[in-house]
Amino acid sequence: MISIERQAVSIHTRTGVPMFQYLPEKIGDGSWSRVTRDTSRCSLTLPPDDHLEKLELVPWLHWASVWDIEDAARPLWTGPIQSVTASRSALKIEARDCGAFMSRTRIPMSKKWESTDVALIAAEMWEQMIDLHGINAEPIVRLDPTGSVFDYTSVADTRLMSEAMDELVKMGLRWTVVSGVPILGPAPREPIAALGDEHFQGDGLALTRDGSSSYNDVMLLAGDEKADARVPMGGLNLQTIFTRDDLFGVSNAESAAYEAAKYYASIRDAVTLPGGSQLAPDAPLDLQQLIPSVRVNVEAYGQ
């Protein structure tokens, strides 16, 4: 979540007609997010002034947007309001990005795709949903050069679009909504920045040595065959069973079991980010670059 500090908030109709605007000093509390493979959220606590009139706000018809007060070229976050609560002390608003409409949209088309990138399948559905609800957005499609292609069939009006999107996610789809724009497909694999421990505040970076997924004695059940493999690991005998229904033949099973044992027979060190960590103001990143699925190099503790 990103806290609202030097940011302004506007409340407007879904077509963009402004209703209320709040500068940072008028915002009691607030946060918004960018997430991958899920709908992002915005929570606002605004002044109680004229709050009874502001209950004229209608969820779905009215939207909330968060702006950088130094760069108003486009909102940092925007989406339809889901709920409004007015009291003597505050006006509280909960909003979601336009991905929320997927749970209010039946599958919009009957079509069969063959050997197609899942981002292209998702894009066709999103375009239909955007037209249906009159959303002012155009999806950005990013094909995955290392991904697989799939056959997929949709039947109009048989399920909600959110269910179809969940299926595409299981097939490898990455999607997010940034500044109101749906991005379908992964960001490029090249890192956009290099970070170290000095670029984090709060709890900073941590070094974790994890053995929760370590095994050195593997039994593999592959189709109608069974194979065992063991690699030395300091005298340990950490056993597990894997199942690979798509492998047949003793040689395949034995090879796969040995490769699995080699992979899992280690205790791994990893740099992790505790929940209380935050990027420092001088970190070589800005909000425009912070898009879910982008990559950064992080070096600390010799890792």
Coordinates of N, CA and C in Angstrom, one line a residue, residues 49-258:
D49 N -17.2 17.9 6.5 CA -17.9 19.0 6.0 C -19.0 18.6 5.0
D50 N -20.2 19.1 5.3 CA -21.3 18.8 4.3 C -21.4 17.4 4.0
H51 N -21.1 16.5 5.0 CA -21.1 15.1 4.7 C -22.5 14.5 4.3
L52 N -23.5 15.1 4.7 CA -24.9 14.6 4.3 C -25.1 14.8 2.8
E53 N -24.6 15.9 2.3 CA -24.7 16.2 0.9 C -23.8 15.2 0.1
K54 N -22.7 14.8 0.7 CA -21.8 13.9 0.0 C -22.3 12.5 -0.1
L55 N -23.3 12.2 0.7 CA -23.9 10.9 0.6 C -24.7 10.8 -0.7
E56 N -24.8 11.8 -1.5 CA -25.4 11.7 -2.8 C -24.4 10.9 -3.7
L57 N -23.2 10.6 -3.3 CA -22.3 9.8 -4.0 C -22.9 8.4 -4.2
V58 N -22.9 7.9 -5.4 CA -23.5 6.6 -5.7 C -22.4 5.6 -6.1
P59 N -22.2 4.5 -5.3 CA -21.2 3.5 -5.7 C -21.4 3.1 -7.1
W60 N -20.3 2.8 -7.8 CA -20.2 2.5 -9.2 C -20.4 3.6 -10.2
L61 N -21.3 4.5 -9.9 CA -21.5 5.7 -10.8 C -20.4 6.8 -10.5
H62 N -19.9 6.9 -9.3 CA -19.0 7.9 -8.9 C -17.6 7.2 -8.6
W63 N -16.6 7.9 -9.0 CA -15.2 7.4 -8.9 C -14.4 8.3 -8.0
A64 N -13.3 7.7 -7.5 CA -12.3 8.4 -6.7 C -10.9 8.3 -7.5
S65 N -10.2 9.4 -7.5 CA -8.9 9.5 -8.1 C -7.9 10.1 -7.2
V66 N -6.6 9.6 -7.2 CA -5.5 10.2 -6.5 C -4.5 10.8 -7.4
W67 N -4.1 12.0 -7.1 CA -3.2 12.7 -8.0 C -1.9 13.2 -7.3
D68 N -0.9 13.2 -8.1 CA 0.4 13.9 -7.6 C 0.2 15.4 -7.8
I69 N 0.3 16.1 -6.7 CA 0.1 17.6 -6.8 C 1.1 18.3 -7.6
E70 N 2.3 17.6 -7.9 CA 3.3 18.2 -8.7 C 3.2 17.8 -10.1
D71 N 2.4 16.8 -10.4 CA 2.3 16.3 -11.8 C 0.9 15.7 -12.0
A72 N 0.0 16.6 -12.5 CA -1.4 16.2 -12.7 C -1.7 15.7 -14.1
A73 N -0.7 15.2 -14.8 CA -0.9 14.7 -16.1 C -1.9 13.6 -16.2
R74 N -1.8 12.7 -15.2 CA -2.8 11.6 -15.1 C -2.8 11.1 -13.7
P75 N -3.9 10.5 -13.3 CA -4.0 10.1 -11.9 C -3.0 9.0 -11.6
L76 N -2.6 8.9 -10.3 CA -1.8 7.8 -9.8 C -2.7 6.6 -9.6
W77 N -3.9 6.8 -9.2 CA -4.8 5.7 -9.0 C -6.2 6.3 -9.3
T78 N -7.1 5.4 -9.9 CA -8.5 5.8 -10.1 C -9.4 4.6 -10.2
G79 N -10.6 4.7 -9.7 CA -11.5 3.6 -9.8 C -12.9 3.9 -9.2
P80 N -13.8 3.0 -9.4 CA -15.2 3.3 -8.9 C -15.3 3.1 -7.4
I81 N -16.1 4.0 -6.8 CA -16.3 3.9 -5.4 C -17.2 2.7 -5.1
Q82 N -16.9 2.0 -4.0 CA -17.7 0.8 -3.6 C -18.6 1.1 -2.4
S83 N -18.1 1.9 -1.5 CA -18.9 2.3 -0.4 C -18.6 3.6 0.2
V84 N -19.6 4.3 0.8 CA -19.4 5.6 1.4 C -20.0 5.6 2.8
T85 N -19.2 6.0 3.8 CA -19.8 6.1 5.2 C -19.5 7.5 5.7
A86 N -20.6 8.2 6.1 CA -20.5 9.5 6.6 C -20.9 9.5 8.1
S87 N -20.1 10.2 8.9 CA -20.4 10.4 10.3 C -20.0 11.8 10.7
R88 N -20.1 12.1 12.0 CA -19.8 13.5 12.5 C -18.3 13.8 12.3
S89 N -17.5 12.7 12.4 CA -16.0 12.9 12.4 C -15.4 12.8 11.0
A90 N -16.0 12.1 10.1 CA -15.3 11.9 8.8 C -16.2 11.3 7.7
L91 N -15.7 11.4 6.5 CA -16.3 10.8 5.4 C -15.4 9.7 4.9
K92 N -15.8 8.4 5.0 CA -14.9 7.4 4.6 C -15.3 6.7 3.3
I93 N -14.4 6.6 2.4 CA -14.7 6.0 1.0 C -13.8 4.8 0.7
E94 N -14.4 3.8 0.2 CA -13.7 2.6 -0.2 C -13.9 2.5 -1.7
A95 N -12.8 2.3 -2.5 CA -12.9 2.2 -3.9 C -12.0 1.1 -4.4
R96 N -12.3 0.6 -5.6 CA -11.5 -0.4 -6.3 C -11.2 0.0 -7.7
D97 N -10.2 -0.5 -8.3 CA -9.9 -0.1 -9.7 C -10.9 -0.8 -10.6
C98 N -10.8 -0.5 -11.9 CA -11.8 -0.9 -12.9 C -11.9 -2.4 -13.1
G99 N -10.9 -3.2 -12.5 CA -11.0 -4.6 -12.5 C -12.2 -5.1 -11.7
A100 N -12.7 -4.3 -10.8 CA -13.9 -4.7 -10.1 C -15.1 -5.0 -11.0
F101 N -15.1 -4.4 -12.1 CA -16.2 -4.7 -13.0 C -16.3 -6.1 -13.6
M102 N -15.2 -6.9 -13.4 CA -15.1 -8.2 -13.9 C -16.1 -9.1 -13.2
S103 N -16.3 -8.8 -11.9 CA -17.3 -9.5 -11.1 C -18.7 -9.1 -11.3
R104 N -18.9 -8.1 -12.2 CA -20.2 -7.6 -12.6 C -20.5 -7.7 -14.1
T105 N -19.7 -8.6 -14.7 CA -19.8 -8.8 -16.1 C -19.8 -10.2 -16.5
R106 N -20.9 -10.6 -17.2 CA -20.9 -12.0 -17.7 C -19.9 -12.1 -18.9
I107 N -19.4 -13.4 -19.1 CA -18.4 -13.6 -20.2 C -19.1 -13.0 -21.4
P108 N -18.4 -12.0 -22.1 CA -19.0 -11.2 -23.1 C -19.0 -11.8 -24.5
M109 N -18.4 -13.0 -24.7 CA -18.3 -13.5 -26.1 C -18.2 -15.0 -26.1
S110 N -18.6 -15.6 -27.2 CA -18.4 -17.0 -27.5 C -17.3 -17.1 -28.5
K111 N -16.2 -17.8 -28.1 CA -15.1 -17.8 -29.1 C -14.2 -19.0 -28.7
K112 N -13.5 -19.5 -29.7 CA -12.4 -20.5 -29.4 C -11.1 -20.0 -29.9
W113 N -10.1 -19.9 -29.0 CA -8.8 -19.5 -29.4 C -7.9 -20.7 -29.5
E114 N -7.0 -20.7 -30.5 CA -6.0 -21.8 -30.6 C -4.6 -21.3 -30.6
S115 N -3.8 -21.9 -29.8 CA -2.4 -21.6 -29.7 C -2.2 -20.1 -29.5
T116 N -2.8 -19.5 -28.5 CA -2.8 -18.0 -28.3 C -2.2 -17.7 -27.0
D117 N -1.5 -16.6 -27.0 CA -1.0 -16.0 -25.7 C -2.1 -15.6 -24.8
V118 N -2.1 -15.9 -23.6 CA -3.2 -15.6 -22.7 C -3.5 -14.1 -22.6
A119 N -2.5 -13.3 -22.8 CA -2.7 -11.9 -22.7 C -3.6 -11.4 -23.8
L120 N -3.5 -12.0 -25.0 CA -4.4 -11.7 -26.1 C -5.8 -12.1 -25.9
I121 N -6.0 -13.3 -25.2 CA -7.3 -13.7 -24.9 C -8.0 -12.8 -23.9
A122 N -7.2 -12.4 -22.9 CA -7.7 -11.5 -21.8 C -8.1 -10.1 -22.4
A123 N -7.2 -9.7 -23.4 CA -7.5 -8.4 -24.0 C -8.8 -8.3 -24.7
E124 N -9.2 -9.3 -25.4 CA -10.4 -9.3 -26.1 C -11.6 -9.2 -25.1
M125 N -11.5 -9.9 -24.0 CA -12.6 -9.9 -23.0 C -12.6 -8.5 -22.4
W126 N -11.5 -8.0 -22.0 CA -11.4 -6.6 -21.4 C -12.0 -5.6 -22.3
E127 N -11.7 -5.6 -23.6 CA -12.2 -4.6 -24.5 C -13.7 -4.6 -24.6
Q128 N -14.3 -5.9 -24.5 CA -15.8 -6.0 -24.5 C -16.3 -5.4 -23.2
M129 N -15.7 -5.7 -22.1 CA -16.1 -5.2 -20.8 C -16.1 -3.7 -20.7
I130 N -15.0 -3.1 -21.2 CA -14.8 -1.7 -21.2 C -15.9 -1.0 -22.0
D131 N -16.2 -1.6 -23.2 CA -17.3 -1.0 -24.0 C -18.7 -1.1 -23.3
L132 N -18.9 -2.2 -22.6 CA -20.2 -2.5 -21.9 C -20.4 -1.4 -20.9
H133 N -19.4 -1.1 -20.1 CA -19.6 -0.3 -18.9 C -19.1 1.2 -19.2
G134 N -18.7 1.5 -20.4 CA -18.3 2.8 -20.7 C -17.1 3.3 -19.9
I135 N -16.1 2.4 -19.7 CA -14.9 2.8 -19.0 C -14.0 3.5 -19.9
N136 N -13.4 4.6 -19.4 CA -12.5 5.4 -20.2 C -11.0 4.8 -20.1
A137 N -10.8 3.7 -20.8 CA -9.5 3.1 -20.7 C -9.2 2.2 -21.9
E138 N -8.0 2.0 -22.2 CA -7.6 1.1 -23.3 C -6.5 0.2 -22.9
P139 N -6.7 -1.1 -22.9 CA -5.7 -2.0 -22.3 C -4.4 -2.0 -23.1
I140 N -3.3 -2.1 -22.3 CA -2.0 -2.3 -22.9 C -1.7 -3.8 -22.8
V141 N -1.3 -4.4 -24.0 CA -1.1 -5.8 -24.1 C 0.4 -6.1 -24.2
R142 N 1.0 -6.9 -23.4 CA 2.4 -7.3 -23.4 C 2.5 -8.8 -23.6
L143 N 3.0 -9.3 -24.7 CA 3.2 -10.7 -24.9 C 4.4 -11.2 -24.1
D144 N 4.4 -12.4 -23.6 CA 5.5 -13.0 -22.9 C 6.3 -13.8 -23.8
P145 N 7.5 -13.4 -24.2 CA 8.4 -14.1 -25.1 C 8.8 -15.5 -24.6
T146 N 8.7 -15.7 -23.3 CA 9.1 -17.0 -22.8 C 7.9 -17.8 -22.4
G147 N 6.7 -17.3 -22.6 CA 5.5 -18.0 -22.1 C 5.0 -19.0 -23.2
S148 N 4.1 -19.8 -22.7 CA 3.4 -20.8 -23.6 C 2.2 -20.2 -24.2
V149 N 1.7 -20.9 -25.3 CA 0.4 -20.5 -25.9 C -0.6 -21.6 -25.6
F150 N -1.9 -21.3 -25.6 CA -2.9 -22.2 -25.1 C -4.1 -22.2 -26.0
D151 N -4.9 -23.2 -26.0 CA -6.2 -23.3 -26.6 C -7.2 -22.9 -25.5
Y152 N -8.2 -22.1 -25.8 CA -9.2 -21.7 -24.8 C -10.5 -21.4 -25.5
T153 N -11.6 -21.8 -24.8 CA -12.9 -21.6 -25.3 C -13.8 -20.9 -24.3
S154 N -14.5 -19.8 -24.7 CA -15.4 -19.1 -23.8 C -16.8 -19.2 -24.4
V155 N -17.8 -19.3 -23.6 CA -19.2 -19.3 -24.0 C -19.9 -18.1 -23.3
A156 N -20.4 -17.2 -24.1 CA -21.0 -16.0 -23.6 C -22.1 -16.3 -22.6
D157 N -22.2 -15.5 -21.5 CA -23.2 -15.4 -20.6 C -23.4 -16.7 -19.7
T158 N -22.4 -17.5 -19.7 CA -22.4 -18.8 -18.9 C -21.8 -18.6 -17.5
R159 N -20.9 -17.7 -17.4 CA -20.2 -17.4 -16.2 C -19.8 -16.0 -16.1
L160 N -19.3 -15.5 -14.9 CA -18.8 -14.2 -14.8 C -17.4 -14.1 -15.4
M161 N -17.1 -12.9 -15.9 CA -15.8 -12.7 -16.5 C -14.6 -12.9 -15.5
S162 N -14.9 -12.6 -14.2 CA -13.9 -12.8 -13.2 C -13.5 -14.3 -13.1
E163 N -14.4 -15.2 -13.3 CA -14.1 -16.7 -13.3 C -13.2 -17.0 -14.5
A164 N -13.5 -16.5 -15.6 CA -12.6 -16.7 -16.8 C -11.2 -16.2 -16.6
M165 N -11.2 -15.0 -16.0 CA -9.8 -14.4 -15.7 C -9.0 -15.2 -14.8
D166 N -9.7 -15.8 -13.8 CA -9.0 -16.7 -12.8 C -8.4 -17.9 -13.5
E167 N -9.1 -18.4 -14.5 CA -8.6 -19.5 -15.3 C -7.4 -19.1 -16.1
L168 N -7.4 -17.9 -16.7 CA -6.3 -17.4 -17.5 C -5.1 -17.2 -16.6
V169 N -5.3 -16.7 -15.4 CA -4.2 -16.5 -14.4 C -3.5 -17.9 -14.1
K170 N -4.3 -18.9 -13.9 CA -3.7 -20.2 -13.7 C -2.9 -20.7 -14.9
M171 N -3.2 -20.2 -16.1 CA -2.5 -20.5 -17.3 C -1.2 -19.6 -17.5
G172 N -1.0 -18.7 -16.5 CA 0.2 -17.9 -16.6 C -0.1 -16.4 -16.8
L173 N -1.3 -15.9 -16.9 CA -1.6 -14.5 -17.2 C -1.1 -13.7 -16.0
R174 N -0.4 -12.6 -16.3 CA -0.2 -11.5 -15.4 C -1.0 -10.3 -15.8
W175 N -1.7 -9.7 -14.9 CA -2.4 -8.5 -15.2 C -2.5 -7.5 -14.0
T176 N -2.6 -6.3 -14.3 CA -2.7 -5.3 -13.3 C -3.4 -4.1 -13.9
V177 N -3.8 -3.1 -13.0 CA -4.3 -1.8 -13.4 C -3.5 -0.7 -12.8
V178 N -2.9 0.1 -13.6 CA -2.0 1.2 -13.2 C -2.6 2.5 -13.7
S179 N -2.9 3.4 -12.8 CA -3.5 4.7 -13.2 C -4.7 4.6 -14.1
G180 N -5.5 3.5 -13.8 CA -6.7 3.3 -14.5 C -6.6 2.6 -15.8
V181 N -5.3 2.2 -16.2 CA -5.1 1.5 -17.4 C -4.8 0.0 -17.2
P182 N -5.6 -0.9 -17.7 CA -5.3 -2.3 -17.6 C -4.1 -2.7 -18.4
I183 N -3.2 -3.4 -17.7 CA -1.9 -3.9 -18.4 C -2.0 -5.4 -18.3
L184 N -2.1 -6.0 -19.5 CA -2.3 -7.5 -19.6 C -1.0 -8.1 -20.2
G185 N -0.4 -8.9 -19.3 CA 0.9 -9.5 -19.7 C 2.0 -8.9 -18.8
P186 N 3.2 -9.6 -18.8 CA 4.3 -9.2 -17.9 C 5.1 -8.0 -18.4
A187 N 5.7 -7.4 -17.4 CA 6.7 -6.3 -17.8 C 7.9 -7.0 -18.3
P188 N 8.7 -6.2 -19.1 CA 10.0 -6.8 -19.6 C 10.8 -7.3 -18.4
R189 N 11.7 -8.3 -18.7 CA 12.5 -9.0 -17.7 C 13.7 -8.2 -17.3
E190 N 14.1 -7.2 -18.1 CA 15.3 -6.4 -17.7 C 15.0 -5.6 -16.5
P191 N 15.9 -5.6 -15.5 CA 15.7 -4.8 -14.2 C 15.7 -3.4 -14.5
I192 N 14.8 -2.6 -13.8 CA 14.7 -1.2 -14.0 C 15.5 -0.4 -13.0
A193 N 16.1 -1.1 -12.0 CA 16.9 -0.4 -11.0 C 17.7 -1.4 -10.2
A194 N 18.7 -0.9 -9.5 CA 19.5 -1.7 -8.6 C 19.4 -1.1 -7.2
L195 N 19.0 -1.9 -6.2 CA 18.8 -1.4 -4.8 C 19.6 -2.1 -3.8
G196 N 20.0 -1.4 -2.7 CA 20.7 -2.1 -1.6 C 20.0 -1.8 -0.3
D197 N 20.6 -2.2 0.8 CA 19.9 -2.0 2.1 C 19.8 -0.6 2.4
E198 N 20.6 0.3 1.9 CA 20.6 1.7 2.2 C 19.3 2.4 1.5
H199 N 18.7 1.7 0.6 CA 17.5 2.3 -0.1 C 16.2 1.9 0.6
F200 N 16.3 1.3 1.8 CA 15.1 1.0 2.6 C 15.1 1.5 4.0
Q201 N 13.9 1.9 4.4 CA 13.7 2.4 5.8 C 13.0 1.4 6.6
G202 N 12.8 1.7 7.9 CA 12.0 0.8 8.8 C 12.8 -0.4 9.1
D203 N 12.3 -1.6 8.9 CA 12.9 -2.8 9.1 C 14.0 -3.1 8.2
G204 N 14.1 -2.4 7.0 CA 15.1 -2.7 6.0 C 15.0 -4.1 5.4
L205 N 16.1 -4.6 4.9 CA 16.2 -5.9 4.3 C 16.6 -6.9 5.4
A206 N 16.2 -8.1 5.2 CA 16.6 -9.2 6.1 C 17.2 -10.4 5.3
L207 N 18.0 -11.1 6.0 CA 18.6 -12.3 5.4 C 18.0 -13.5 6.0
T208 N 17.3 -14.4 5.2 CA 16.6 -15.5 5.7 C 17.3 -16.8 5.2
R209 N 17.6 -17.7 6.1 CA 18.1 -19.0 5.7 C 17.0 -20.0 5.9
D210 N 16.5 -20.6 4.9 CA 15.2 -21.3 4.9 C 15.4 -22.8 4.5
G211 N 15.0 -23.7 5.4 CA 15.0 -25.1 5.0 C 13.7 -25.8 5.0
S212 N 12.6 -24.9 4.9 CA 11.3 -25.5 4.9 C 10.9 -26.3 3.6
S213 N 11.7 -26.1 2.6 CA 11.4 -26.8 1.3 C 12.6 -27.6 0.9
S214 N 13.3 -28.1 1.9 CA 14.6 -28.9 1.6 C 14.3 -30.4 1.8
Y215 N 14.7 -31.2 0.8 CA 14.7 -32.7 0.8 C 15.9 -33.2 0.1
N216 N 16.4 -34.3 0.6 CA 17.5 -34.9 -0.2 C 17.3 -36.4 -0.5
D217 N 16.1 -36.9 -0.1 CA 15.8 -38.3 -0.4 C 14.4 -38.2 -1.0
V218 N 14.3 -38.4 -2.4 CA 13.1 -38.1 -3.1 C 12.6 -39.4 -3.7
M219 N 11.3 -39.7 -3.5 CA 10.6 -40.8 -4.2 C 9.7 -40.1 -5.2
L220 N 9.8 -40.5 -6.5 CA 9.0 -39.9 -7.6 C 8.0 -41.0 -8.1
L221 N 6.7 -40.7 -8.0 CA 5.7 -41.6 -8.7 C 5.4 -40.9 -10.0
A222 N 5.8 -41.6 -11.1 CA 5.7 -41.0 -12.4 C 4.8 -42.0 -13.3
G223 N 3.6 -41.7 -13.4 CA 2.7 -42.6 -14.2 C 2.6 -44.0 -13.5
D224 N 3.1 -45.0 -14.2 CA 3.0 -46.4 -13.6 C 4.4 -46.8 -13.1
E225 N 5.3 -45.8 -12.9 CA 6.7 -46.2 -12.5 C 7.0 -45.4 -11.2
K226 N 7.9 -46.0 -10.4 CA 8.4 -45.4 -9.2 C 9.9 -45.3 -9.2
A227 N 10.5 -44.2 -8.7 CA 11.9 -44.1 -8.7 C 12.4 -43.4 -7.4
D228 N 13.6 -43.8 -6.9 CA 14.1 -43.1 -5.7 C 15.5 -42.5 -6.1
A229 N 15.7 -41.4 -5.4 CA 17.0 -40.8 -5.6 C 17.4 -40.1 -4.3
R230 N 18.7 -40.1 -4.0 CA 19.2 -39.5 -2.8 C 20.5 -38.8 -3.1
V231 N 20.7 -37.6 -2.5 CA 22.0 -37.0 -2.6 C 22.5 -36.6 -1.2
P232 N 23.8 -36.6 -1.0 CA 24.3 -36.3 0.4 C 23.9 -34.9 0.8
M233 N 23.6 -34.8 2.1 CA 23.3 -33.5 2.7 C 23.6 -33.5 4.2
G234 N 24.9 -33.5 4.4 CA 25.4 -33.5 5.8 C 24.9 -34.5 6.7
G235 N 24.6 -35.7 6.2 CA 24.1 -36.8 7.0 C 22.6 -36.8 7.2
L236 N 21.9 -35.9 6.6 CA 20.5 -35.8 6.8 C 19.8 -36.8 5.8
N237 N 18.6 -37.2 6.2 CA 17.7 -38.0 5.4 C 16.3 -37.4 5.4
L238 N 16.2 -36.3 4.6 CA 14.9 -35.6 4.5 C 14.1 -36.1 3.3
Q239 N 13.1 -36.9 3.6 CA 12.4 -37.6 2.6 C 11.1 -36.9 2.1
T240 N 10.7 -37.1 0.9 CA 9.5 -36.6 0.4 C 9.0 -37.5 -0.8
I241 N 7.8 -37.3 -1.3 CA 7.2 -38.0 -2.4 C 6.7 -37.0 -3.4
F242 N 7.1 -37.0 -4.6 CA 6.5 -36.2 -5.7 C 5.8 -37.1 -6.7
T243 N 4.8 -36.5 -7.3 CA 4.0 -37.2 -8.3 C 4.1 -36.5 -9.6
R244 N 4.4 -37.2 -10.7 CA 4.5 -36.7 -12.0 C 3.7 -37.6 -13.0
D245 N 2.4 -37.4 -13.1 CA 1.6 -38.3 -13.9 C 1.9 -38.2 -15.4
D246 N 2.6 -37.2 -15.8 CA 2.9 -37.1 -17.2 C 4.2 -37.7 -17.7
L247 N 4.9 -38.4 -16.7 CA 6.1 -39.1 -17.1 C 5.9 -40.6 -17.1
F248 N 6.5 -41.3 -18.1 CA 6.3 -42.7 -18.1 C 7.7 -43.3 -18.5
G249 N 8.0 -44.5 -18.0 CA 9.2 -45.1 -18.3 C 10.2 -45.0 -17.1
V250 N 11.0 -46.0 -16.8 CA 11.8 -46.0 -15.7 C 12.9 -45.0 -15.8
S251 N 13.5 -44.9 -17.0 CA 14.6 -43.9 -17.2 C 14.2 -42.5 -17.0
N252 N 13.0 -42.1 -17.5 CA 12.5 -40.8 -17.2 C 12.3 -40.5 -15.8
A253 N 11.7 -41.5 -15.1 CA 11.4 -41.3 -13.7 C 12.6 -41.2 -12.9
E254 N 13.6 -42.0 -13.1 CA 14.9 -42.0 -12.4 C 15.6 -40.6 -12.6
S255 N 15.6 -40.2 -13.8 CA 16.3 -38.9 -14.1 C 15.6 -37.8 -13.4
A256 N 14.2 -37.8 -13.5 CA 13.5 -36.7 -12.9 C 13.6 -36.7 -11.4
A257 N 13.7 -37.9 -10.8 CA 13.9 -38.0 -9.3 C 15.2 -37.5 -8.9
Y258 N 16.3 -37.8 -9.7 CA 17.6 -37.3 -9.3 C 17.7 -35.8 -9.5

